[in-house]
Amino acid sequence: MTIREVSEYLKLAEKTAYRLAAEGKIPGFKVGASWRFRKSEIDRWITAQERGEA
């Protein structure tokens, strides 16, 4: 997923998604200058957030 796709999926502003990714608060990785996200990792992160496993 791109930063735009993950921000839409999480209902966040793109700027917020960039910040969270850069701070390591959401699971993602950089390919060159672009952030990429695996949907399965984002779903796992959401589940952890729901359980309070921040």
Short mmCIF file of N, CA and C in Angstrom, two decimals:
data_model
loop_
_atom_site.label_atom_id
_atom_site.label_comp_id
_atom_site.label_asym_id
_atom_site.label_seq_id
_atom_site.Cartn_x
_atom_site.Cartn_y
_atom_site.Cartn_z
N MET A 1 0.85 -1.18 0.00
CA MET A 1 0.00 0.00 0.00
C MET A 1 0.89 1.24 0.00
N THR A 2 0.43 2.27 -0.65
CA THR A 2 1.15 3.55 -0.64
C THR A 2 0.72 4.36 0.57
N ILE A 3 1.38 5.48 0.78
CA ILE A 3 1.02 6.35 1.91
C ILE A 3 -0.41 6.85 1.74
N ARG A 4 -0.80 7.14 0.51
CA ARG A 4 -2.17 7.60 0.25
C ARG A 4 -3.17 6.49 0.59
N GLU A 5 -2.90 5.28 0.16
CA GLU A 5 -3.80 4.16 0.42
C GLU A 5 -3.92 3.86 1.91
N VAL A 6 -2.79 3.87 2.61
CA VAL A 6 -2.84 3.59 4.05
C VAL A 6 -3.55 4.71 4.81
N SER A 7 -3.36 5.94 4.37
CA SER A 7 -4.05 7.04 5.05
C SER A 7 -5.56 6.97 4.81
N GLU A 8 -5.98 6.57 3.62
CA GLU A 8 -7.41 6.38 3.37
C GLU A 8 -7.95 5.20 4.18
N TYR A 9 -7.19 4.11 4.23
CA TYR A 9 -7.60 2.91 4.97
C TYR A 9 -7.77 3.21 6.45
N LEU A 10 -6.86 4.00 7.01
CA LEU A 10 -6.90 4.33 8.43
C LEU A 10 -7.70 5.61 8.72
N LYS A 11 -8.20 6.24 7.66
CA LYS A 11 -8.97 7.49 7.80
C LYS A 11 -8.13 8.57 8.49
N LEU A 12 -6.89 8.72 8.00
CA LEU A 12 -5.96 9.73 8.51
C LEU A 12 -5.59 10.69 7.39
N ALA A 13 -5.14 11.85 7.78
CA ALA A 13 -4.54 12.76 6.80
C ALA A 13 -3.21 12.16 6.37
N GLU A 14 -2.82 12.38 5.12
CA GLU A 14 -1.54 11.85 4.63
C GLU A 14 -0.38 12.34 5.48
N LYS A 15 -0.43 13.59 5.89
CA LYS A 15 0.64 14.16 6.72
C LYS A 15 0.77 13.38 8.03
N THR A 16 -0.36 13.01 8.63
CA THR A 16 -0.35 12.24 9.87
C THR A 16 0.23 10.85 9.63
N ALA A 17 -0.15 10.22 8.52
CA ALA A 17 0.37 8.90 8.18
C ALA A 17 1.89 8.96 7.99
N TYR A 18 2.39 10.00 7.30
CA TYR A 18 3.83 10.18 7.13
C TYR A 18 4.52 10.28 8.49
N ARG A 19 3.95 11.09 9.37
CA ARG A 19 4.55 11.30 10.69
C ARG A 19 4.59 10.00 11.49
N LEU A 20 3.48 9.28 11.51
CA LEU A 20 3.43 8.02 12.25
C LEU A 20 4.42 7.00 11.69
N ALA A 21 4.53 6.94 10.38
CA ALA A 21 5.48 6.02 9.75
C ALA A 21 6.91 6.41 10.10
N ALA A 22 7.22 7.69 9.99
CA ALA A 22 8.58 8.17 10.28
C ALA A 22 8.96 7.93 11.74
N GLU A 23 7.97 8.00 12.63
CA GLU A 23 8.22 7.78 14.07
C GLU A 23 8.20 6.30 14.42
N GLY A 24 7.90 5.45 13.45
CA GLY A 24 7.87 4.01 13.70
C GLY A 24 6.62 3.55 14.44
N LYS A 25 5.59 4.37 14.43
CA LYS A 25 4.38 4.04 15.16
C LYS A 25 3.41 3.18 14.35
N ILE A 26 3.55 3.20 13.03
CA ILE A 26 2.81 2.26 12.20
C ILE A 26 3.85 1.49 11.36
N PRO A 27 3.58 0.20 11.12
CA PRO A 27 4.57 -0.61 10.41
C PRO A 27 4.64 -0.28 8.92
N GLY A 28 5.80 0.12 8.49
CA GLY A 28 6.01 0.44 7.09
C GLY A 28 7.49 0.41 6.76
N PHE A 29 7.80 0.56 5.50
CA PHE A 29 9.19 0.57 5.07
C PHE A 29 9.32 1.49 3.87
N LYS A 30 10.53 1.94 3.64
CA LYS A 30 10.78 2.86 2.53
C LYS A 30 11.38 2.11 1.36
N VAL A 31 10.89 2.43 0.18
CA VAL A 31 11.46 1.97 -1.07
C VAL A 31 11.92 3.25 -1.76
N GLY A 32 13.23 3.46 -1.74
CA GLY A 32 13.73 4.74 -2.22
C GLY A 32 13.24 5.83 -1.28
N ALA A 33 12.53 6.81 -1.83
CA ALA A 33 11.99 7.90 -1.02
C ALA A 33 10.53 7.69 -0.66
N SER A 34 9.93 6.59 -1.11
CA SER A 34 8.50 6.35 -0.91
C SER A 34 8.23 5.33 0.19
N TRP A 35 7.21 5.61 1.00
CA TRP A 35 6.79 4.67 2.03
C TRP A 35 5.89 3.61 1.42
N ARG A 36 6.02 2.38 1.91
CA ARG A 36 5.16 1.28 1.50
C ARG A 36 4.71 0.54 2.75
N PHE A 37 3.53 -0.04 2.68
CA PHE A 37 2.92 -0.72 3.81
C PHE A 37 2.27 -2.01 3.34
N ARG A 38 2.39 -3.05 4.16
CA ARG A 38 1.69 -4.30 3.88
C ARG A 38 0.36 -4.26 4.62
N LYS A 39 -0.72 -4.54 3.91
CA LYS A 39 -2.04 -4.50 4.53
C LYS A 39 -2.12 -5.44 5.72
N SER A 40 -1.50 -6.62 5.59
CA SER A 40 -1.53 -7.59 6.69
C SER A 40 -0.86 -7.03 7.94
N GLU A 41 0.23 -6.29 7.76
CA GLU A 41 0.91 -5.68 8.91
C GLU A 41 0.08 -4.55 9.52
N ILE A 42 -0.58 -3.79 8.67
CA ILE A 42 -1.45 -2.71 9.17
C ILE A 42 -2.62 -3.32 9.95
N ASP A 43 -3.21 -4.40 9.43
CA ASP A 43 -4.31 -5.06 10.13
C ASP A 43 -3.85 -5.60 11.48
N ARG A 44 -2.65 -6.17 11.52
CA ARG A 44 -2.10 -6.69 12.78
C ARG A 44 -1.87 -5.54 13.75
N TRP A 45 -1.38 -4.41 13.25
CA TRP A 45 -1.16 -3.23 14.09
C TRP A 45 -2.49 -2.73 14.67
N ILE A 46 -3.53 -2.71 13.83
CA ILE A 46 -4.85 -2.27 14.30
C ILE A 46 -5.33 -3.17 15.43
N THR A 47 -5.18 -4.48 15.27
CA THR A 47 -5.59 -5.44 16.30
C THR A 47 -4.83 -5.18 17.59
N ALA A 48 -3.53 -4.94 17.49
CA ALA A 48 -2.73 -4.65 18.67
C ALA A 48 -3.20 -3.36 19.35
N GLN A 49 -3.57 -2.36 18.56
CA GLN A 49 -4.07 -1.10 19.12
C GLN A 49 -5.36 -1.32 19.89
N GLU A 50 -6.23 -2.16 19.32
CA GLU A 50 -7.51 -2.46 19.97
C GLU A 50 -7.30 -3.16 21.31
N ARG A 51 -6.27 -3.96 21.38
CA ARG A 51 -5.96 -4.70 22.62
C ARG A 51 -5.17 -3.87 23.61
N GLY A 52 -4.76 -2.69 23.20
CA GLY A 52 -3.97 -1.83 24.06
C GLY A 52 -2.51 -2.23 24.13
N GLU A 53 -2.03 -2.89 23.05
CA GLU A 53 -0.65 -3.35 23.02
C GLU A 53 0.26 -2.35 22.32
N ALA A 54 -0.11 -1.09 22.35
CA ALA A 54 0.63 -0.03 21.64
C ALA A 54 2.09 -0.31 21.67
#
